[in-house]
PDB file of C-alpha atoms in Angstrom:
ATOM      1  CA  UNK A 207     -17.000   3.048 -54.307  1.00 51.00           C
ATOM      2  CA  UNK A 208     -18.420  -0.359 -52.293  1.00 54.00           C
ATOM      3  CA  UNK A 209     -14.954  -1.282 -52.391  1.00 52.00           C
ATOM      4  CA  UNK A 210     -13.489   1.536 -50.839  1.00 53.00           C
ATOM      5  CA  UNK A 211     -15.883   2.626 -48.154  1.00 51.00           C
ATOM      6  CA  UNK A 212     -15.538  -1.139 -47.006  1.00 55.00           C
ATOM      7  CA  UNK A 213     -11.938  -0.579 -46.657  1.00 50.00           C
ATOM      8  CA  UNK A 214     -12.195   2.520 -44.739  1.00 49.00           C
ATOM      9  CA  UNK A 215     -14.845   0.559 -42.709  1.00 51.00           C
ATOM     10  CA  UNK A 216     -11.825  -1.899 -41.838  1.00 49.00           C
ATOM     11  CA  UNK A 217      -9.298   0.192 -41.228  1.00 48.00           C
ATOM     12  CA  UNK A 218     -11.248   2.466 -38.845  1.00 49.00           C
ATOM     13  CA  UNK A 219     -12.101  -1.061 -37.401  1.00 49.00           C
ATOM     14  CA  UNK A 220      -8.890  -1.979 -37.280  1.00 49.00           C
ATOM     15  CA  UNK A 221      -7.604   1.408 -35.537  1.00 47.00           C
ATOM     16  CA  UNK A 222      -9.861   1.240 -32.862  1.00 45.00           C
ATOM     17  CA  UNK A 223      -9.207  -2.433 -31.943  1.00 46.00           C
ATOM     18  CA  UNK A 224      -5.439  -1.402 -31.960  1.00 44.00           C
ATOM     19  CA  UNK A 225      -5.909   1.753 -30.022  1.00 44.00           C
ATOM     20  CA  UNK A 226      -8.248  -0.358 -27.256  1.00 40.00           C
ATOM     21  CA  UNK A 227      -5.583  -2.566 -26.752  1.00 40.00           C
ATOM     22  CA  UNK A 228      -3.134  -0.179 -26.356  1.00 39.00           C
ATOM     23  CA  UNK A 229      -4.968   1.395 -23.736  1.00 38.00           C
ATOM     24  CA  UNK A 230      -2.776   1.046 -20.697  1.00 39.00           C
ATOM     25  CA  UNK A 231      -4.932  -0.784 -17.635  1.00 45.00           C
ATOM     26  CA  UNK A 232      -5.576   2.236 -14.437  1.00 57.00           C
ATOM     27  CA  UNK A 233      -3.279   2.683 -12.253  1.00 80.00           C
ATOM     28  CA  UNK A 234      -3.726   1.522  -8.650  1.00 92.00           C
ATOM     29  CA  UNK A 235      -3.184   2.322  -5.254  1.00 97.00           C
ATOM     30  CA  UNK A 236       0.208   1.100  -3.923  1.00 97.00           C
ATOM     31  CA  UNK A 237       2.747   0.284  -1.599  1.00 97.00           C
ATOM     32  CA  UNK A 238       6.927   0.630  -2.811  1.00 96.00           C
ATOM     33  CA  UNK A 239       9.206  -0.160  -0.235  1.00 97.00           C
ATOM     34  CA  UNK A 240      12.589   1.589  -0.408  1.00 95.00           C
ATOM     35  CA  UNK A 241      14.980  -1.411  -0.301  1.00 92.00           C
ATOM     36  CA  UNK A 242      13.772  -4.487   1.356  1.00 90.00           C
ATOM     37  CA  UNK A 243      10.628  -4.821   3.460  1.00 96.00           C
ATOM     38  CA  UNK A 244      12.182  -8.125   5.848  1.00 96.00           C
ATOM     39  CA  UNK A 245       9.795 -10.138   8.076  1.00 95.00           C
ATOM     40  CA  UNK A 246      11.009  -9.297  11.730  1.00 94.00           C
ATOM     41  CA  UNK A 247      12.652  -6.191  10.931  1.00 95.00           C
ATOM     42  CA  UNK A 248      11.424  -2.401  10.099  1.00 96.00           C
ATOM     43  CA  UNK A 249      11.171  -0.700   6.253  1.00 97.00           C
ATOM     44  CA  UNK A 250      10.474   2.457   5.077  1.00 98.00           C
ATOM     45  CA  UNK A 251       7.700   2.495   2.472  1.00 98.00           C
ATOM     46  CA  UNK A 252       6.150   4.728   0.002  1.00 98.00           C
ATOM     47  CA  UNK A 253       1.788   4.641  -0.589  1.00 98.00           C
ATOM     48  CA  UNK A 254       1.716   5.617  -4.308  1.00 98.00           C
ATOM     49  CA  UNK A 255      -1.605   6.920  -4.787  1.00 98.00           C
ATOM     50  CA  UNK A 256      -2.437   8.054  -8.791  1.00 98.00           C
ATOM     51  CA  UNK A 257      -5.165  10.543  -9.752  1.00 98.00           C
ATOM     52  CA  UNK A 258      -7.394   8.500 -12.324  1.00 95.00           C
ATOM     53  CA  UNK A 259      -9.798  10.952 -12.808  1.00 96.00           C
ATOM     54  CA  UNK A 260      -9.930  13.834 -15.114  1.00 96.00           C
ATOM     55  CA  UNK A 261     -12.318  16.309 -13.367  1.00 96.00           C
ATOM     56  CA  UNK A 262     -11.376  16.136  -9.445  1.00 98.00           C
ATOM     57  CA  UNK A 263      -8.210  16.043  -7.249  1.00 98.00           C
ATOM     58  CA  UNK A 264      -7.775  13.352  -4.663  1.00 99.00           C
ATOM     59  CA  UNK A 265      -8.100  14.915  -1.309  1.00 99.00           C
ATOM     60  CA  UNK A 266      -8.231  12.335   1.287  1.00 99.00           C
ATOM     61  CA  UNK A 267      -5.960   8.812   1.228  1.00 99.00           C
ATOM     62  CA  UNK A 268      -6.869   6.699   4.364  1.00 99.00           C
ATOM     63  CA  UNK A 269      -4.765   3.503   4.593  1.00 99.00           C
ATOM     64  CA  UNK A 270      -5.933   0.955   7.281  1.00 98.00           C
ATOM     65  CA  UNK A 271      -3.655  -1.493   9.101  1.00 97.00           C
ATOM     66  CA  UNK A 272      -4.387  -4.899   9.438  1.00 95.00           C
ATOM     67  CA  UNK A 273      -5.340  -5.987  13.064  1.00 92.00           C
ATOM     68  CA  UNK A 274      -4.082  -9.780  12.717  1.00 93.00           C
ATOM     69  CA  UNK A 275      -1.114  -8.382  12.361  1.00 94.00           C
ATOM     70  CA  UNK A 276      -0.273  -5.325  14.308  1.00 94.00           C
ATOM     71  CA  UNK A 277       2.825  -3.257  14.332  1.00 95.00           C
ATOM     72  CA  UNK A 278       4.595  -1.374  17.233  1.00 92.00           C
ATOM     73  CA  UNK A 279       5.688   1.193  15.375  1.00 94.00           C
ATOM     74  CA  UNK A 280       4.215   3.052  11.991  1.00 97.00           C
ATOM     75  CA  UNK A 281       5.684   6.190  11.431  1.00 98.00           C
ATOM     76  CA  UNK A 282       4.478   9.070   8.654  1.00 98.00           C
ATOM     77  CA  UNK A 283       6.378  11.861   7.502  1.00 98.00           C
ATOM     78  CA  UNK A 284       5.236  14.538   6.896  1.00 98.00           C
ATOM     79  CA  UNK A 285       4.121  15.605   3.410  1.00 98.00           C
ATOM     80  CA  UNK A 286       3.786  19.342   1.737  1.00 98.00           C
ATOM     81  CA  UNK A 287      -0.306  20.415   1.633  1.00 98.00           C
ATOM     82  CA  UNK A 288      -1.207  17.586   3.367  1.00 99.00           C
ATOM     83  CA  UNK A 289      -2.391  16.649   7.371  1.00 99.00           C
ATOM     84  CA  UNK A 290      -2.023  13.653   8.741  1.00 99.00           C
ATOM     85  CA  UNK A 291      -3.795  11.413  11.329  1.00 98.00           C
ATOM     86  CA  UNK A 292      -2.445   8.909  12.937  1.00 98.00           C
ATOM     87  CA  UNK A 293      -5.612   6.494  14.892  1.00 98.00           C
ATOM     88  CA  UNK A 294      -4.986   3.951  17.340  1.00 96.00           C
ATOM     89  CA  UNK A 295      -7.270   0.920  18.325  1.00 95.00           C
ATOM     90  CA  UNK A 296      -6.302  -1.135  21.488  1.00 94.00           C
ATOM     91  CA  UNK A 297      -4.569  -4.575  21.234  1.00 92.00           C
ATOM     92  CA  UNK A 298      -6.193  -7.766  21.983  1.00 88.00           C
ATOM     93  CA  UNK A 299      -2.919  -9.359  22.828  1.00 87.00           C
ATOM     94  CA  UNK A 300       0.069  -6.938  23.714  1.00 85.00           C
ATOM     95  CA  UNK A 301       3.382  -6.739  22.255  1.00 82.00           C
ATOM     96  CA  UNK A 302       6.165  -7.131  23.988  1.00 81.00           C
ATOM     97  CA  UNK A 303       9.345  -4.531  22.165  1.00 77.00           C
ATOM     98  CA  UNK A 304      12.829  -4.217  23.561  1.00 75.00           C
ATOM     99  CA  UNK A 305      11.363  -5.501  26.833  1.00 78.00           C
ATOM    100  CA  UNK A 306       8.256  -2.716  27.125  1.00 82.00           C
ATOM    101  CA  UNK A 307       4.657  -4.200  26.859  1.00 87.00           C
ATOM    102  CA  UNK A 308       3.139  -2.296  23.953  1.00 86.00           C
ATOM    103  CA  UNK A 309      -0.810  -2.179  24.857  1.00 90.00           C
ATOM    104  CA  UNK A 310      -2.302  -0.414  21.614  1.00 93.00           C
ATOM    105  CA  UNK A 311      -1.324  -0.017  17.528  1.00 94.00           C
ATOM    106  CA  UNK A 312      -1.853   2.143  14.353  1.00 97.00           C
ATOM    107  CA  UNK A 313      -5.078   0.492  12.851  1.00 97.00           C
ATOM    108  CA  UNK A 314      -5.250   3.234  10.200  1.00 98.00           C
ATOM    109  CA  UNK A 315      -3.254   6.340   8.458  1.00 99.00           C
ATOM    110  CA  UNK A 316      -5.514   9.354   7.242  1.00 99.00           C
ATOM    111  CA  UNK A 317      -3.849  11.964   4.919  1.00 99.00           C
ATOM    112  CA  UNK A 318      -6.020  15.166   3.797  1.00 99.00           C
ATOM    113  CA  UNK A 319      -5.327  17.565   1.682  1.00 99.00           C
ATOM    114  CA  UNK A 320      -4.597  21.224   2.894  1.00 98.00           C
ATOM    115  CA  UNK A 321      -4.144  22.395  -0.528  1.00 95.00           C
ATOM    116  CA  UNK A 322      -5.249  21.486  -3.600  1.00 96.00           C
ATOM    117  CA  UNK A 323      -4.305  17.874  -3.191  1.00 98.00           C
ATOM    118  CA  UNK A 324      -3.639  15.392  -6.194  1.00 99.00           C
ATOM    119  CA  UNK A 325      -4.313  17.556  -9.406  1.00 98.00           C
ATOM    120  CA  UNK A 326      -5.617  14.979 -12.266  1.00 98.00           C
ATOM    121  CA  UNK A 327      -2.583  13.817 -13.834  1.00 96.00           C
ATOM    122  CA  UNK A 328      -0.433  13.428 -11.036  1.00 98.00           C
ATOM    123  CA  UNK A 329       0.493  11.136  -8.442  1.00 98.00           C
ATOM    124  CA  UNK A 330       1.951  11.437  -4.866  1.00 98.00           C
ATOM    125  CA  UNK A 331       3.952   9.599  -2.694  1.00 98.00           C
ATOM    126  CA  UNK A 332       3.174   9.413   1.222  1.00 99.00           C
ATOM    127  CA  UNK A 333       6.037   7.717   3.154  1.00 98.00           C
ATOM    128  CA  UNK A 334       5.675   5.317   5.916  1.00 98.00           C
ATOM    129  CA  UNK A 335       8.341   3.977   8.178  1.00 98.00           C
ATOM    130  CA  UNK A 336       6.834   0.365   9.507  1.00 98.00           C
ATOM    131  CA  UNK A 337       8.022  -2.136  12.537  1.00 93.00           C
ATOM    132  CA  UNK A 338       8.684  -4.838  13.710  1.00 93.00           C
ATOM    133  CA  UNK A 339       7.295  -6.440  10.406  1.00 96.00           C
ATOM    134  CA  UNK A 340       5.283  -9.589  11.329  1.00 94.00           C
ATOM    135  CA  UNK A 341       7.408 -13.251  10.953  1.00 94.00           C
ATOM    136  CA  UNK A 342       4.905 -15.060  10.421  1.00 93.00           C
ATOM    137  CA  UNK A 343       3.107 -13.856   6.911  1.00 95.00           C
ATOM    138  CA  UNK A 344       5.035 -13.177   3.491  1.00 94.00           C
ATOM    139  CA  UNK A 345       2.953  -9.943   2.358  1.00 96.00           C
ATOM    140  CA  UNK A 346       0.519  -7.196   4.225  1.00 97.00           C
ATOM    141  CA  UNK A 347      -2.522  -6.085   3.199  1.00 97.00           C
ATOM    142  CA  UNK A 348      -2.987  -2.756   3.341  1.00 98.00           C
ATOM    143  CA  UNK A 349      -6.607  -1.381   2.277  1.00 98.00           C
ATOM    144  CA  UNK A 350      -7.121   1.821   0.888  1.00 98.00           C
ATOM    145  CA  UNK A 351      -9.778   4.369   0.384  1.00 99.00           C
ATOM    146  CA  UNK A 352      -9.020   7.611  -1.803  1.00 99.00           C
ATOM    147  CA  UNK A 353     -11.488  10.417  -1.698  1.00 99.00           C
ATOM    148  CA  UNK A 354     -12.110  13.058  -4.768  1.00 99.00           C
ATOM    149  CA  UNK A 355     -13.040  16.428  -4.513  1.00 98.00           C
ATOM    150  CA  UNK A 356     -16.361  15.542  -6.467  1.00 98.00           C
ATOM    151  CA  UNK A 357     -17.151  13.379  -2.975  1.00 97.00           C
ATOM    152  CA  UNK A 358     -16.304  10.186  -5.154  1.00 98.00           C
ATOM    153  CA  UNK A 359     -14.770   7.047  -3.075  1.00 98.00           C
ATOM    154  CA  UNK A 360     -12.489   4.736  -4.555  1.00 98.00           C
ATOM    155  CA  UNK A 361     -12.300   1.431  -2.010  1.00 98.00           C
ATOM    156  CA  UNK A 362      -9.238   0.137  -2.820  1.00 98.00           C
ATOM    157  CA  UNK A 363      -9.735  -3.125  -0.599  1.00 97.00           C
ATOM    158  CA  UNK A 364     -10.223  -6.316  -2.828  1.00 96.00           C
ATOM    159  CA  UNK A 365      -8.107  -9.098  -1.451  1.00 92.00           C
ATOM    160  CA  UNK A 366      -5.707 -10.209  -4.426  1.00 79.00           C
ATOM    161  CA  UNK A 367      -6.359 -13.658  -5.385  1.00 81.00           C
ATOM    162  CA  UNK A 368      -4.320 -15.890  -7.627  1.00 78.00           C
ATOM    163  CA  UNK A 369      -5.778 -16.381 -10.850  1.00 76.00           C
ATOM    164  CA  UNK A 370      -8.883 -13.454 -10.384  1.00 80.00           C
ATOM    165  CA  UNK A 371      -7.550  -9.826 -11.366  1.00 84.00           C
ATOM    166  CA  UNK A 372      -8.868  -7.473  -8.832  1.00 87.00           C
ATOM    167  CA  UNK A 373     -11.103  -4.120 -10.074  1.00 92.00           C
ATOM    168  CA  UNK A 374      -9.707  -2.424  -7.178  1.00 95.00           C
ATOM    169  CA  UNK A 375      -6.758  -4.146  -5.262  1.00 96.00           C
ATOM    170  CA  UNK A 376      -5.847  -3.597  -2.196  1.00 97.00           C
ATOM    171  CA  UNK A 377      -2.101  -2.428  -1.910  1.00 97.00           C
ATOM    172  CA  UNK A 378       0.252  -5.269  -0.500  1.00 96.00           C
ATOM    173  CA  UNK A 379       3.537  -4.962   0.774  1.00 97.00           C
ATOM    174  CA  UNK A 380       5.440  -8.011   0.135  1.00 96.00           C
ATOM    175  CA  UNK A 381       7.759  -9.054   2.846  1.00 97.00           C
ATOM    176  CA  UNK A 382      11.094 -11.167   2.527  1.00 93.00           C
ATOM    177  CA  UNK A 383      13.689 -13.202   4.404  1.00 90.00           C
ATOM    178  CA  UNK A 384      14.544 -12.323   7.279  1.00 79.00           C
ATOM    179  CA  UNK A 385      18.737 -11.367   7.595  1.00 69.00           C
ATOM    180  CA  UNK A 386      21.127 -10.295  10.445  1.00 56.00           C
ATOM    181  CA  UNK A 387      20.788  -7.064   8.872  1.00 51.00           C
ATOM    182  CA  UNK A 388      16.867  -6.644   9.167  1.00 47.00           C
ATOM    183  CA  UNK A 389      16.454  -7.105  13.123  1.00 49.00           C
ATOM    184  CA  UNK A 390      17.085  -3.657  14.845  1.00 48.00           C
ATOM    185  CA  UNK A 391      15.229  -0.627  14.565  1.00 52.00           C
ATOM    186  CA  UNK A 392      15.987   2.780  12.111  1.00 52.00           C
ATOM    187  CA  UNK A 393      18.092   5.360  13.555  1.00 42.00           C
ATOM    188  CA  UNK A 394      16.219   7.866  15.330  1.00 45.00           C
ATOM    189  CA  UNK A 395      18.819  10.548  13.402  1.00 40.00           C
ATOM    190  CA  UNK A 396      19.232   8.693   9.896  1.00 41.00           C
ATOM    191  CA  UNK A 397      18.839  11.672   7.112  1.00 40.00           C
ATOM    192  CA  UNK A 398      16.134  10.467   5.042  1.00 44.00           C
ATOM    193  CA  UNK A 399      16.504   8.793   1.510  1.00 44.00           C
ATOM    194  CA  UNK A 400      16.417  11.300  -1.669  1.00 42.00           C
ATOM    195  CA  UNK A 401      12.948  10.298  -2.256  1.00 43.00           C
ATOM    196  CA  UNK A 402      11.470  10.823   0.671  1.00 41.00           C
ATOM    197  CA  UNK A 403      12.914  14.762   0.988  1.00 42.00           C
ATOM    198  CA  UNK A 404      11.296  14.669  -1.927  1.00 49.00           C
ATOM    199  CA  UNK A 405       7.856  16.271  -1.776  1.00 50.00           C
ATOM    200  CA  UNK A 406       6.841  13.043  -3.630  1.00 59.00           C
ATOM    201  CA  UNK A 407       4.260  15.221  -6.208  1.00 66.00           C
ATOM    202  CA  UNK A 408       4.848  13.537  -9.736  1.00 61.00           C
ATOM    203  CA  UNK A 409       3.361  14.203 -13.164  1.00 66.00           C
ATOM    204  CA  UNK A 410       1.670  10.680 -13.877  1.00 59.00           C
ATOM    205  CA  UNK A 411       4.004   9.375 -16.760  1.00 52.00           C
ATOM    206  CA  UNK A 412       4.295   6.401 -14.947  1.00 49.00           C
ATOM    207  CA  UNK A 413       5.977   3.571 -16.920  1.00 43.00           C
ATOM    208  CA  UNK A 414       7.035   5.651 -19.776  1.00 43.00           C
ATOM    209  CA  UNK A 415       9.397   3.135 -21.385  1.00 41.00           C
ATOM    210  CA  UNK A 416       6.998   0.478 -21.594  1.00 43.00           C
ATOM    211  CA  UNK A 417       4.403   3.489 -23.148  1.00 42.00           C
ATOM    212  CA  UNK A 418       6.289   4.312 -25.551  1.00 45.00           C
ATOM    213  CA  UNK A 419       7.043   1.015 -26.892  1.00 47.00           C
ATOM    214  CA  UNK A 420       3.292  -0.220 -26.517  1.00 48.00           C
ATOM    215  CA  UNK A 421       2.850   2.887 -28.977  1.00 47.00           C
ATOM    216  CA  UNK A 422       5.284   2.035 -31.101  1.00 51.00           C
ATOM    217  CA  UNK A 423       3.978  -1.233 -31.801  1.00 53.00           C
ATOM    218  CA  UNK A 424       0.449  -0.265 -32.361  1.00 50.00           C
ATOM    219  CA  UNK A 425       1.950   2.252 -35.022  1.00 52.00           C
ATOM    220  CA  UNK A 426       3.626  -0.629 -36.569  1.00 56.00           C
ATOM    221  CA  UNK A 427       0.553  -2.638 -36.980  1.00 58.00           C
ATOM    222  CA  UNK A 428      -1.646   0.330 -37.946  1.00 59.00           C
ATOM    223  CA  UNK A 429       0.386   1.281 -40.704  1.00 58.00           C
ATOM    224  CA  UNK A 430       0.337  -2.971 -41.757  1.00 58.00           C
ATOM    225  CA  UNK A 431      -2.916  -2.991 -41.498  1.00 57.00           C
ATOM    226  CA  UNK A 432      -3.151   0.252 -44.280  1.00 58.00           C
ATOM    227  CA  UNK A 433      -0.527  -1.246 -45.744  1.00 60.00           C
ATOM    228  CA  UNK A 434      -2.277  -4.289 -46.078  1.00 60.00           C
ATOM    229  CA  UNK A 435      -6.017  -2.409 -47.108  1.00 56.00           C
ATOM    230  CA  UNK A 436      -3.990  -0.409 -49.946  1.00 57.00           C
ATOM    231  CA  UNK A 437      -3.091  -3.487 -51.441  1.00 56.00           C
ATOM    232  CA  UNK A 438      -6.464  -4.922 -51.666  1.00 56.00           C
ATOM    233  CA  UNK A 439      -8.116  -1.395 -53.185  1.00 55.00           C
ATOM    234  CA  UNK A 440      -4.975  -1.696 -55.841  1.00 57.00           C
ATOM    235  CA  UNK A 441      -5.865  -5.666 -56.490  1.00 56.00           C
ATOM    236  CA  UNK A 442      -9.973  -4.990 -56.977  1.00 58.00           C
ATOM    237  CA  UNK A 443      -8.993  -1.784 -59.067  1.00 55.00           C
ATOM    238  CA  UNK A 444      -6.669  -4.350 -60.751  1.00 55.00           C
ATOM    239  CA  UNK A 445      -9.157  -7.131 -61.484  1.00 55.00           C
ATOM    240  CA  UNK A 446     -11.913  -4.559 -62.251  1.00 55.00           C
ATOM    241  CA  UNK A 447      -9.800  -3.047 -64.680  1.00 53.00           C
TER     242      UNK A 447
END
């Protein structure tokens, strides 16, 4: 009987190792673009903000621009249940665009719910259209703060550093090479993409593939590990015998 409650102590052990490993890390705040985000020229860009909680919706999103590096033009569509707010902060050192001096920029994006915002279990996408991109920086950081309907605040505005994992990141939008193709502004009548008519409300199955495998495995090693615990019950009963 020793024997066999200190195998069940093991494999129960063993399971909730497996399972803790399998846990999949939270999902952050972040910024997709669609197609490439090129220094110099403009890119439209989705703010993927997850629900990681499982007893309030998110309800606000506010997304601040960074001053060192200010764009002329940041542009939000609109989104289904939600208002947006659009603030302004005036410009140390003006911008000159298409030969106009531009005086002031977008410092910060505020959506808020109308509705009943991002249920837990979801995600939704808010999309951004962004210009000139900066020439002289490979990535923006773009810190975040997402509200809950329990009054909780999520900062989302640690500065990624190599070689330290962040609690809560700040979202980055890495920018590339500039091309011939990446210097002019977005037509003013360009239909928009299939993803951004959509209303950009997802259930939160995020990376499913690489879910299902992680599971997969840990099945595969739970059942070695019984596998394994079976054989040494069947040895002792062996040897006792």
């Amino acid at each position: 009987m020793r024997t066999s409650a200190r195998l069940c102590t093991l494999v129960a052990a063993t399971t909730i190792g497996l399972m803790t490993v399998a846990a999949p890390a939270s999902a952050h705040v972040s910024v997709q673009p669609e197609g490439a985000a090129a220094r110099g020229g403009y890119a439209t860009v989705n703010v993927k903000v997850p629900n990681e909680r499982d007893n309030a919706s998110t309800v606000k999103v506010e997304m601040s621009l960074p001053a060192e590096h200010p764009l002329s033009s940041v542009m939000p569509e609109p989104v289904p249940g939600w208002e947006i707010e659009v603030a302004k902060s005036p410009l140390d050192k003006p911008l000159e665009v298409h030969g106009r001096k531009i005086t002031e920029a977008v410092s910060k994006v505020t959506w808020t719910a109308t509705g009943k915002g991002i249920e837990p279990g979801y995600f939704q996408k808010f999309p951004l259209s962004l210009g000139r991109l900066p020439e002289n920086t490979d990535q923006l950081v773009l810190k975040s703060v997402q509200t809950y309907g329990n009054k909780e605040v999520v900062r989302w505005i640690e500065v990624p550093e190599e070689g330290r994992e962040a609690e809560h990141p700040a979202p980055v939008l890495a920018l590339s090479e500039a091309d011939a193709g990446h210097g002019t502004a977005p037509s003013a009548g360009a239909a928009p993409t299939a993803a951004a008519q959509d209303s950009g409300v997802r259930k939160a199955e995020g990376d499913g593939t690489d879910t299902t495998a992680r599971w997969l495995g840990v099945t595969g090693l739970l059942l070695g590990a019984l596998g394994i615990a079976a054989a040494l019950f069947t040895g002792r009963r062996r040897t006792g015998a």
